[in-house]
Amino acid sequence: MTEQLETDEVRPGETEAQRADRNFNDILQELRVTQTGVQILFGFLLTMPLQARFDKLDDYEKALLVIAVLLLAAATACIIAPVAWHRVLFRHKLKPEIVDAGNVFAKAGLTALGLGIVTSILLMLDLVVNRTVAVTLAAALAVLLASLWVVAPLRRRQVLKVEPPARRTR
């Protein structure tokens, strides 16, 4: 079975504007998937200080909570940024720039999300098991996320000998 590769190359009969539209739609669809998870985790963490057990958190656990909330706030900002860019630059014929910025924001948002997930899990584990076990398990999760989200796709691209598209210059 021959595998069809989706690349950033122009498809037959596709104009640059159509390619930019397709790429922007792809980014938006990816961000929609991510946004729900961020919102759920972020919302949960925001309610934590209102829980009865909050007063029992030590300084380390409170710091983890603050860091997790800030990372997830940053992830939210990055994931929503491409929509804001599109609104502000709408009808200015800058779709390729919006797509490039959206790609950067998506990567930054996923990075903040991954760090936020690991920090949130570290906080939760620290409440349940001893700190050494919590740190070890959170580190294992960080390795898993990095492997699935970064290493595996880069290795796949290397195996298939697919080069990233050239950056546009204006």
CSV table of N, CA and C in Angstrom, one decimal:
chain,number,residue,atom,x,y,z
A,1,MET,N,0.8,-1.2,0.0
A,1,MET,CA,0.0,0.0,0.0
A,1,MET,C,0.9,1.2,0.0
A,2,THR,N,0.7,2.1,-0.9
A,2,THR,CA,1.5,3.3,-1.0
A,2,THR,C,0.9,4.4,-0.1
A,3,GLU,N,1.7,5.0,0.7
A,3,GLU,CA,1.2,6.0,1.6
A,3,GLU,C,1.3,7.4,1.0
A,4,GLN,N,0.1,8.1,1.0
A,4,GLN,CA,0.0,9.4,0.5
A,4,GLN,C,0.6,10.4,1.6
A,5,LEU,N,1.5,11.2,1.2
A,5,LEU,CA,2.0,12.2,2.1
A,5,LEU,C,1.4,13.5,1.9
A,6,GLU,N,1.0,14.1,3.0
A,6,GLU,CA,0.4,15.5,2.9
A,6,GLU,C,1.5,16.4,3.2
A,7,THR,N,1.8,17.3,2.2
A,7,THR,CA,2.9,18.2,2.4
A,7,THR,C,2.4,19.6,2.2
A,8,ASP,N,3.3,20.6,2.3
A,8,ASP,CA,2.9,22.0,2.2
A,8,ASP,C,3.0,22.4,0.7
A,9,GLU,N,3.3,21.5,-0.2
A,9,GLU,CA,3.5,21.8,-1.6
A,9,GLU,C,2.2,22.1,-2.2
A,10,VAL,N,2.2,22.9,-3.3
A,10,VAL,CA,1.0,23.3,-4.0
A,10,VAL,C,0.5,22.1,-4.7
A,11,ARG,N,-0.8,21.8,-4.5
A,11,ARG,CA,-1.5,20.7,-5.2
A,11,ARG,C,-1.8,21.1,-6.6
A,12,PRO,N,-1.9,20.2,-7.5
A,12,PRO,CA,-2.2,20.5,-8.9
A,12,PRO,C,-3.4,21.4,-9.1
A,13,GLY,N,-3.2,22.6,-9.7
A,13,GLY,CA,-4.3,23.5,-10.0
A,13,GLY,C,-4.6,24.4,-8.8
A,14,GLU,N,-3.8,24.3,-7.7
A,14,GLU,CA,-4.0,25.1,-6.5
A,14,GLU,C,-3.2,26.3,-6.5
A,15,THR,N,-3.9,27.5,-6.3
A,15,THR,CA,-3.2,28.7,-6.2
A,15,THR,C,-2.6,28.9,-4.8
A,16,GLU,N,-1.7,29.9,-4.7
A,16,GLU,CA,-1.1,30.2,-3.4
A,16,GLU,C,-2.2,30.6,-2.4
A,17,ALA,N,-3.2,31.3,-2.8
A,17,ALA,CA,-4.2,31.7,-1.9
A,17,ALA,C,-5.0,30.5,-1.4
A,18,GLN,N,-5.3,29.5,-2.3
A,18,GLN,CA,-6.0,28.3,-2.0
A,18,GLN,C,-5.2,27.5,-1.0
A,19,ARG,N,-3.9,27.4,-1.3
A,19,ARG,CA,-3.0,26.6,-0.4
A,19,ARG,C,-3.0,27.3,1.0
A,20,ALA,N,-2.9,28.6,1.1
A,20,ALA,CA,-2.9,29.3,2.4
A,20,ALA,C,-4.2,29.0,3.1
A,21,ASP,N,-5.4,29.0,2.4
A,21,ASP,CA,-6.7,28.7,3.0
A,21,ASP,C,-6.7,27.3,3.5
A,22,ARG,N,-6.2,26.3,2.7
A,22,ARG,CA,-6.1,24.9,3.2
A,22,ARG,C,-5.2,24.8,4.4
A,23,ASN,N,-4.1,25.4,4.4
A,23,ASN,CA,-3.2,25.3,5.5
A,23,ASN,C,-3.7,25.9,6.8
A,24,PHE,N,-4.4,27.1,6.6
A,24,PHE,CA,-5.0,27.7,7.7
A,24,PHE,C,-6.1,26.9,8.3
A,25,ASN,N,-6.9,26.3,7.5
A,25,ASN,CA,-8.0,25.4,7.9
A,25,ASN,C,-7.4,24.2,8.7
A,26,ASP,N,-6.3,23.7,8.2
A,26,ASP,CA,-5.7,22.5,8.9
A,26,ASP,C,-5.2,22.9,10.3
A,27,ILE,N,-4.6,24.1,10.4
A,27,ILE,CA,-4.1,24.6,11.7
A,27,ILE,C,-5.3,24.8,12.6
A,28,LEU,N,-6.4,25.4,12.1
A,28,LEU,CA,-7.6,25.7,13.0
A,28,LEU,C,-8.2,24.4,13.5
A,29,GLN,N,-8.2,23.4,12.6
A,29,GLN,CA,-8.8,22.1,13.0
A,29,GLN,C,-7.9,21.4,14.1
A,30,GLU,N,-6.6,21.5,14.0
A,30,GLU,CA,-5.7,21.0,15.0
A,30,GLU,C,-5.9,21.7,16.3
A,31,LEU,N,-6.0,23.0,16.2
A,31,LEU,CA,-6.2,23.8,17.5
A,31,LEU,C,-7.5,23.6,18.1
A,32,ARG,N,-8.6,23.3,17.4
A,32,ARG,CA,-9.9,22.9,18.0
A,32,ARG,C,-9.8,21.7,18.9
A,33,VAL,N,-9.0,20.7,18.4
A,33,VAL,CA,-8.8,19.5,19.2
A,33,VAL,C,-8.1,19.8,20.5
A,34,THR,N,-7.1,20.6,20.4
A,34,THR,CA,-6.3,21.0,21.5
A,34,THR,C,-7.0,21.8,22.5
A,35,GLN,N,-7.8,22.8,22.0
A,35,GLN,CA,-8.4,23.8,22.9
A,35,GLN,C,-9.3,23.1,23.9
A,36,THR,N,-10.1,22.1,23.6
A,36,THR,CA,-11.0,21.5,24.6
A,36,THR,C,-10.2,21.0,25.8
A,37,GLY,N,-9.2,20.2,25.5
A,37,GLY,CA,-8.3,19.7,26.6
A,37,GLY,C,-7.8,20.8,27.5
A,38,VAL,N,-7.3,21.8,26.9
A,38,VAL,CA,-6.7,22.9,27.6
A,38,VAL,C,-7.8,23.6,28.5
A,39,GLN,N,-8.9,23.8,27.9
A,39,GLN,CA,-10.0,24.4,28.7
A,39,GLN,C,-10.4,23.6,29.9
A,40,ILE,N,-10.5,22.3,29.7
A,40,ILE,CA,-11.0,21.4,30.8
A,40,ILE,C,-9.9,21.4,32.0
A,41,LEU,N,-8.7,21.2,31.6
A,41,LEU,CA,-7.6,21.2,32.6
A,41,LEU,C,-7.4,22.6,33.3
A,42,PHE,N,-7.5,23.6,32.5
A,42,PHE,CA,-7.3,25.0,33.0
A,42,PHE,C,-8.4,25.3,34.0
A,43,GLY,N,-9.7,25.0,33.6
A,43,GLY,CA,-10.8,25.2,34.4
A,43,GLY,C,-10.7,24.5,35.7
A,44,PHE,N,-10.3,23.2,35.7
A,44,PHE,CA,-10.1,22.4,36.9
A,44,PHE,C,-9.1,23.1,37.8
A,45,LEU,N,-8.0,23.5,37.3
A,45,LEU,CA,-6.9,24.1,38.1
A,45,LEU,C,-7.4,25.4,38.7
A,46,LEU,N,-8.2,26.2,38.0
A,46,LEU,CA,-8.7,27.4,38.5
A,46,LEU,C,-9.6,27.3,39.7
A,47,THR,N,-10.3,26.1,39.8
A,47,THR,CA,-11.2,25.9,40.9
A,47,THR,C,-10.4,25.3,42.2
A,48,MET,N,-9.2,24.9,42.0
A,48,MET,CA,-8.5,24.2,43.1
A,48,MET,C,-8.3,25.1,44.3
A,49,PRO,N,-8.0,26.4,44.2
A,49,PRO,CA,-7.9,27.2,45.4
A,49,PRO,C,-9.2,27.3,46.2
A,50,LEU,N,-10.3,27.0,45.6
A,50,LEU,CA,-11.6,27.1,46.3
A,50,LEU,C,-11.9,25.8,47.0
A,51,GLN,N,-11.1,24.8,46.9
A,51,GLN,CA,-11.4,23.5,47.5
A,51,GLN,C,-10.9,23.5,49.0
A,52,ALA,N,-11.6,22.7,49.8
A,52,ALA,CA,-11.2,22.7,51.2
A,52,ALA,C,-9.8,22.3,51.5
A,53,ARG,N,-9.2,21.4,50.6
A,53,ARG,CA,-7.9,20.9,50.9
A,53,ARG,C,-6.8,21.9,50.5
A,54,PHE,N,-7.1,22.9,49.8
A,54,PHE,CA,-6.1,23.9,49.3
A,54,PHE,C,-5.2,24.4,50.5
A,55,ASP,N,-5.8,24.6,51.6
A,55,ASP,CA,-5.0,25.1,52.8
A,55,ASP,C,-3.9,24.2,53.2
A,56,LYS,N,-4.1,22.9,52.9
A,56,LYS,CA,-3.1,21.9,53.3
A,56,LYS,C,-1.9,21.7,52.3
A,57,LEU,N,-2.0,22.4,51.2
A,57,LEU,CA,-0.9,22.4,50.2
A,57,LEU,C,0.3,23.1,50.8
A,58,ASP,N,1.5,22.5,50.6
A,58,ASP,CA,2.7,23.1,51.0
A,58,ASP,C,3.2,24.1,49.9
A,59,ASP,N,4.2,24.8,50.2
A,59,ASP,CA,4.7,25.9,49.3
A,59,ASP,C,5.1,25.3,47.9
A,60,TYR,N,5.7,24.1,47.9
A,60,TYR,CA,6.0,23.5,46.6
A,60,TYR,C,4.8,23.2,45.8
A,61,GLU,N,3.8,22.6,46.4
A,61,GLU,CA,2.5,22.3,45.7
A,61,GLU,C,1.8,23.5,45.3
A,62,LYS,N,1.8,24.6,46.1
A,62,LYS,CA,1.2,25.9,45.6
A,62,LYS,C,2.0,26.4,44.4
A,63,ALA,N,3.3,26.3,44.5
A,63,ALA,CA,4.1,26.8,43.3
A,63,ALA,C,3.8,26.0,42.1
A,64,LEU,N,3.6,24.7,42.2
A,64,LEU,CA,3.2,23.8,41.1
A,64,LEU,C,1.9,24.3,40.5
A,65,LEU,N,0.9,24.6,41.4
A,65,LEU,CA,-0.4,25.0,40.9
A,65,LEU,C,-0.3,26.3,40.1
A,66,VAL,N,0.5,27.3,40.7
A,66,VAL,CA,0.7,28.6,40.0
A,66,VAL,C,1.3,28.4,38.6
A,67,ILE,N,2.4,27.5,38.6
A,67,ILE,CA,3.1,27.3,37.3
A,67,ILE,C,2.2,26.6,36.3
A,68,ALA,N,1.4,25.6,36.8
A,68,ALA,CA,0.5,24.9,35.9
A,68,ALA,C,-0.6,25.8,35.3
A,69,VAL,N,-1.1,26.7,36.2
A,69,VAL,CA,-2.1,27.6,35.7
A,69,VAL,C,-1.5,28.6,34.7
A,70,LEU,N,-0.3,29.1,35.0
A,70,LEU,CA,0.3,30.1,34.0
A,70,LEU,C,0.6,29.4,32.7
A,71,LEU,N,1.1,28.1,32.7
A,71,LEU,CA,1.4,27.4,31.5
A,71,LEU,C,0.2,27.2,30.7
A,72,LEU,N,-0.9,26.8,31.3
A,72,LEU,CA,-2.2,26.6,30.6
A,72,LEU,C,-2.8,27.9,30.1
A,73,ALA,N,-2.6,29.0,30.8
A,73,ALA,CA,-3.0,30.3,30.3
A,73,ALA,C,-2.2,30.6,29.1
A,74,ALA,N,-0.9,30.4,29.1
A,74,ALA,CA,-0.1,30.6,27.9
A,74,ALA,C,-0.5,29.8,26.8
A,75,ALA,N,-0.8,28.5,27.0
A,75,ALA,CA,-1.3,27.6,26.0
A,75,ALA,C,-2.6,28.1,25.4
A,76,THR,N,-3.5,28.5,26.2
A,76,THR,CA,-4.8,29.1,25.7
A,76,THR,C,-4.5,30.3,24.9
A,77,ALA,N,-3.7,31.2,25.3
A,77,ALA,CA,-3.4,32.4,24.5
A,77,ALA,C,-2.8,32.0,23.2
A,78,CYS,N,-1.8,31.1,23.1
A,78,CYS,CA,-1.2,30.7,21.9
A,78,CYS,C,-2.2,30.0,20.9
A,79,ILE,N,-3.0,29.2,21.5
A,79,ILE,CA,-4.0,28.4,20.7
A,79,ILE,C,-5.1,29.3,20.1
A,80,ILE,N,-5.4,30.3,20.8
A,80,ILE,CA,-6.4,31.2,20.3
A,80,ILE,C,-5.8,32.3,19.4
A,81,ALA,N,-4.5,32.6,19.5
A,81,ALA,CA,-3.9,33.7,18.8
A,81,ALA,C,-4.1,33.6,17.2
A,82,PRO,N,-4.1,32.4,16.6
A,82,PRO,CA,-4.3,32.4,15.1
A,82,PRO,C,-5.7,33.0,14.7
A,83,VAL,N,-6.7,32.8,15.6
A,83,VAL,CA,-8.0,33.3,15.3
A,83,VAL,C,-8.0,34.8,15.4
A,84,ALA,N,-7.3,35.3,16.4
A,84,ALA,CA,-7.2,36.8,16.6
A,84,ALA,C,-6.5,37.4,15.4
A,85,TRP,N,-5.4,36.8,15.0
A,85,TRP,CA,-4.6,37.3,13.9
A,85,TRP,C,-5.4,37.3,12.6
A,86,HIS,N,-6.2,36.3,12.4
A,86,HIS,CA,-7.1,36.2,11.2
A,86,HIS,C,-8.1,37.3,11.3
A,87,ARG,N,-8.7,37.6,12.4
A,87,ARG,CA,-9.7,38.7,12.5
A,87,ARG,C,-9.1,40.0,12.3
A,88,VAL,N,-7.9,40.3,12.9
A,88,VAL,CA,-7.3,41.6,12.7
A,88,VAL,C,-6.8,41.8,11.3
A,89,LEU,N,-6.3,40.8,10.7
A,89,LEU,CA,-5.7,40.9,9.3
A,89,LEU,C,-6.6,40.5,8.2
A,90,PHE,N,-7.9,40.2,8.5
A,90,PHE,CA,-8.9,39.8,7.5
A,90,PHE,C,-9.0,40.8,6.4
A,91,ARG,N,-8.9,40.2,5.2
A,91,ARG,CA,-9.1,41.0,3.9
A,91,ARG,C,-7.9,41.9,3.7
A,92,HIS,N,-6.7,41.6,4.2
A,92,HIS,CA,-5.5,42.4,4.0
A,92,HIS,C,-4.6,41.6,3.1
A,93,LYS,N,-5.0,40.5,2.5
A,93,LYS,CA,-4.3,39.6,1.7
A,93,LYS,C,-3.0,39.1,2.3
A,94,LEU,N,-3.1,38.8,3.6
A,94,LEU,CA,-1.9,38.3,4.4
A,94,LEU,C,-2.1,36.9,4.9
A,95,LYS,N,-2.9,36.1,4.2
A,95,LYS,CA,-3.2,34.7,4.7
A,95,LYS,C,-1.9,33.9,4.8
A,96,PRO,N,-0.9,34.0,3.9
A,96,PRO,CA,0.3,33.2,4.1
A,96,PRO,C,1.0,33.6,5.4
A,97,GLU,N,1.0,34.9,5.7
A,97,GLU,CA,1.7,35.3,7.0
A,97,GLU,C,0.9,34.8,8.2
A,98,ILE,N,-0.5,34.8,8.1
A,98,ILE,CA,-1.3,34.3,9.1
A,98,ILE,C,-1.1,32.8,9.4
A,99,VAL,N,-0.9,32.1,8.3
A,99,VAL,CA,-0.6,30.6,8.4
A,99,VAL,C,0.7,30.4,9.0
A,100,ASP,N,1.7,31.2,8.6
A,100,ASP,CA,3.1,31.0,9.3
A,100,ASP,C,3.0,31.3,10.8
A,101,ALA,N,2.4,32.4,11.1
A,101,ALA,CA,2.2,32.8,12.5
A,101,ALA,C,1.4,31.8,13.3
A,102,GLY,N,0.3,31.3,12.6
A,102,GLY,CA,-0.5,30.2,13.3
A,102,GLY,C,0.3,29.0,13.6
A,103,ASN,N,1.2,28.6,12.7
A,103,ASN,CA,2.1,27.5,12.9
A,103,ASN,C,3.0,27.7,14.1
A,104,VAL,N,3.6,28.9,14.2
A,104,VAL,CA,4.4,29.2,15.4
A,104,VAL,C,3.6,29.2,16.6
A,105,PHE,N,2.4,29.8,16.6
A,105,PHE,CA,1.6,29.8,17.8
A,105,PHE,C,1.1,28.4,18.2
A,106,ALA,N,0.8,27.6,17.2
A,106,ALA,CA,0.4,26.2,17.5
A,106,ALA,C,1.5,25.4,18.2
A,107,LYS,N,2.7,25.6,17.7
A,107,LYS,CA,3.9,24.9,18.3
A,107,LYS,C,4.1,25.4,19.7
A,108,ALA,N,4.0,26.7,19.9
A,108,ALA,CA,4.2,27.3,21.3
A,108,ALA,C,3.1,26.8,22.2
A,109,GLY,N,1.9,26.8,21.7
A,109,GLY,CA,0.7,26.4,22.5
A,109,GLY,C,0.9,24.9,22.9
A,110,LEU,N,1.3,24.1,22.0
A,110,LEU,CA,1.5,22.7,22.3
A,110,LEU,C,2.6,22.5,23.3
A,111,THR,N,3.7,23.3,23.2
A,111,THR,CA,4.8,23.2,24.2
A,111,THR,C,4.2,23.6,25.6
A,112,ALA,N,3.5,24.7,25.7
A,112,ALA,CA,3.0,25.2,26.9
A,112,ALA,C,2.0,24.1,27.5
A,113,LEU,N,1.2,23.6,26.6
A,113,LEU,CA,0.2,22.5,27.0
A,113,LEU,C,0.9,21.3,27.6
A,114,GLY,N,1.9,20.8,26.9
A,114,GLY,CA,2.7,19.7,27.4
A,114,GLY,C,3.3,20.0,28.8
A,115,LEU,N,3.9,21.1,28.9
A,115,LEU,CA,4.5,21.5,30.2
A,115,LEU,C,3.4,21.6,31.3
A,116,GLY,N,2.3,22.2,30.9
A,116,GLY,CA,1.2,22.3,31.8
A,116,GLY,C,0.6,21.0,32.3
A,117,ILE,N,0.5,20.1,31.3
A,117,ILE,CA,0.0,18.7,31.7
A,117,ILE,C,1.0,18.1,32.6
A,118,VAL,N,2.3,18.1,32.3
A,118,VAL,CA,3.3,17.5,33.2
A,118,VAL,C,3.2,18.1,34.6
A,119,THR,N,3.2,19.4,34.6
A,119,THR,CA,3.1,20.1,35.9
A,119,THR,C,1.9,19.8,36.7
A,120,SER,N,0.7,19.7,36.0
A,120,SER,CA,-0.5,19.4,36.7
A,120,SER,C,-0.5,17.9,37.2
A,121,ILE,N,0.1,17.0,36.4
A,121,ILE,CA,0.2,15.6,36.9
A,121,ILE,C,1.2,15.5,38.1
A,122,LEU,N,2.2,16.3,38.0
A,122,LEU,CA,3.2,16.3,39.1
A,122,LEU,C,2.5,16.8,40.4
A,123,LEU,N,1.7,17.8,40.3
A,123,LEU,CA,0.9,18.3,41.5
A,123,LEU,C,0.0,17.3,42.0
A,124,MET,N,-0.8,16.6,41.1
A,124,MET,CA,-1.7,15.6,41.6
A,124,MET,C,-1.0,14.4,42.2
A,125,LEU,N,0.1,14.0,41.6
A,125,LEU,CA,0.8,12.9,42.1
A,125,LEU,C,1.5,13.2,43.5
A,126,ASP,N,2.0,14.4,43.6
A,126,ASP,CA,2.6,14.9,44.8
A,126,ASP,C,1.6,14.8,46.0
A,127,LEU,N,0.3,15.0,45.7
A,127,LEU,CA,-0.7,14.9,46.7
A,127,LEU,C,-1.0,13.4,47.1
A,128,VAL,N,-0.6,12.5,46.3
A,128,VAL,CA,-1.1,11.1,46.5
A,128,VAL,C,0.1,10.2,46.9
A,129,VAL,N,1.3,10.4,46.3
A,129,VAL,CA,2.4,9.5,46.5
A,129,VAL,C,3.6,10.4,47.0
A,130,ASN,N,4.7,9.8,47.4
A,130,ASN,CA,5.8,10.6,47.9
A,130,ASN,C,6.4,11.4,46.7
A,131,ARG,N,7.1,12.5,47.1
A,131,ARG,CA,7.6,13.4,46.1
A,131,ARG,C,8.5,12.8,45.1
A,132,THR,N,9.4,11.9,45.5
A,132,THR,CA,10.3,11.3,44.6
A,132,THR,C,9.6,10.5,43.5
A,133,VAL,N,8.6,9.7,43.9
A,133,VAL,CA,7.8,8.9,43.0
A,133,VAL,C,7.0,9.9,42.0
A,134,ALA,N,6.5,10.9,42.6
A,134,ALA,CA,5.8,11.9,41.8
A,134,ALA,C,6.6,12.5,40.7
A,135,VAL,N,7.8,12.9,41.1
A,135,VAL,CA,8.8,13.5,40.1
A,135,VAL,C,9.2,12.5,39.1
A,136,THR,N,9.4,11.3,39.5
A,136,THR,CA,9.8,10.3,38.5
A,136,THR,C,8.7,10.0,37.5
A,137,LEU,N,7.5,9.8,38.0
A,137,LEU,CA,6.4,9.6,37.1
A,137,LEU,C,6.1,10.8,36.2
A,138,ALA,N,6.2,12.0,36.7
A,138,ALA,CA,6.0,13.2,35.9
A,138,ALA,C,7.1,13.3,34.8
A,139,ALA,N,8.3,12.9,35.2
A,139,ALA,CA,9.4,13.0,34.2
A,139,ALA,C,9.1,11.9,33.1
A,140,ALA,N,8.6,10.7,33.5
A,140,ALA,CA,8.3,9.7,32.5
A,140,ALA,C,7.2,10.2,31.6
A,141,LEU,N,6.2,10.9,32.1
A,141,LEU,CA,5.2,11.5,31.3
A,141,LEU,C,5.8,12.5,30.3
A,142,ALA,N,6.7,13.3,30.8
A,142,ALA,CA,7.3,14.3,29.9
A,142,ALA,C,8.1,13.7,28.8
A,143,VAL,N,8.7,12.6,29.1
A,143,VAL,CA,9.4,11.8,28.0
A,143,VAL,C,8.4,11.3,27.0
A,144,LEU,N,7.3,10.7,27.5
A,144,LEU,CA,6.3,10.2,26.6
A,144,LEU,C,5.7,11.3,25.7
A,145,LEU,N,5.4,12.4,26.3
A,145,LEU,CA,4.8,13.5,25.5
A,145,LEU,C,5.8,14.0,24.4
A,146,ALA,N,7.1,14.2,24.8
A,146,ALA,CA,8.1,14.6,23.9
A,146,ALA,C,8.3,13.6,22.8
A,147,SER,N,8.3,12.3,23.2
A,147,SER,CA,8.5,11.2,22.2
A,147,SER,C,7.3,11.2,21.2
A,148,LEU,N,6.1,11.3,21.7
A,148,LEU,CA,4.9,11.2,20.8
A,148,LEU,C,4.7,12.5,20.0
A,149,TRP,N,5.0,13.7,20.6
A,149,TRP,CA,4.7,14.9,19.9
A,149,TRP,C,5.8,15.5,19.1
A,150,VAL,N,7.1,15.1,19.4
A,150,VAL,CA,8.2,15.7,18.7
A,150,VAL,C,9.1,14.7,18.1
A,151,VAL,N,9.6,13.8,18.9
A,151,VAL,CA,10.6,12.8,18.4
A,151,VAL,C,10.0,11.9,17.3
A,152,ALA,N,8.9,11.3,17.5
A,152,ALA,CA,8.3,10.4,16.5
A,152,ALA,C,8.0,11.1,15.2
A,153,PRO,N,7.3,12.3,15.2
A,153,PRO,CA,7.1,12.9,13.9
A,153,PRO,C,8.4,13.3,13.2
A,154,LEU,N,9.4,13.8,13.9
A,154,LEU,CA,10.6,14.2,13.3
A,154,LEU,C,11.4,12.9,12.7
A,155,ARG,N,11.3,11.8,13.5
A,155,ARG,CA,11.9,10.6,12.9
A,155,ARG,C,11.2,10.1,11.7
A,156,ARG,N,9.9,10.2,11.7
A,156,ARG,CA,9.1,9.8,10.5
A,156,ARG,C,9.4,10.7,9.3
A,157,ARG,N,9.6,12.0,9.5
A,157,ARG,CA,9.9,12.9,8.5
A,157,ARG,C,11.3,12.5,7.9
A,158,GLN,N,12.2,12.2,8.8
A,158,GLN,CA,13.6,11.8,8.4
A,158,GLN,C,13.6,10.5,7.6
A,159,VAL,N,12.8,9.5,8.1
A,159,VAL,CA,12.8,8.2,7.4
A,159,VAL,C,12.2,8.4,6.0
A,160,LEU,N,11.2,9.3,5.9
A,160,LEU,CA,10.5,9.5,4.6
A,160,LEU,C,11.3,10.5,3.7
A,161,LYS,N,12.3,11.1,4.3
A,161,LYS,CA,13.2,12.1,3.7
A,161,LYS,C,12.3,13.3,3.1
A,162,VAL,N,11.4,13.8,4.0
A,162,VAL,CA,10.6,14.9,3.7
A,162,VAL,C,11.2,16.1,4.3
A,163,GLU,N,11.5,17.1,3.5
A,163,GLU,CA,12.1,18.3,4.0
A,163,GLU,C,11.0,19.3,4.3
A,164,PRO,N,11.2,20.1,5.4
A,164,PRO,CA,10.2,21.1,5.7
A,164,PRO,C,10.2,22.1,4.6
A,165,PRO,N,9.0,22.7,4.3
A,165,PRO,CA,8.9,23.7,3.2
A,165,PRO,C,9.8,24.9,3.5
A,166,ALA,N,10.2,25.5,2.4
A,166,ALA,CA,11.0,26.7,2.5
A,166,ALA,C,10.2,27.9,3.1
A,167,ARG,N,10.8,28.7,3.9
A,167,ARG,CA,10.0,29.8,4.5
A,167,ARG,C,9.8,30.9,3.4
A,168,ARG,N,8.6,31.5,3.4
A,168,ARG,CA,8.3,32.5,2.5
A,168,ARG,C,9.1,33.8,2.9
A,169,THR,N,9.5,34.5,1.9
A,169,THR,CA,10.2,35.8,2.2
A,169,THR,C,9.4,36.9,1.4
A,170,ARG,N,9.3,38.0,2.0
A,170,ARG,CA,8.6,39.1,1.4
A,170,ARG,C,9.5,40.3,1.3
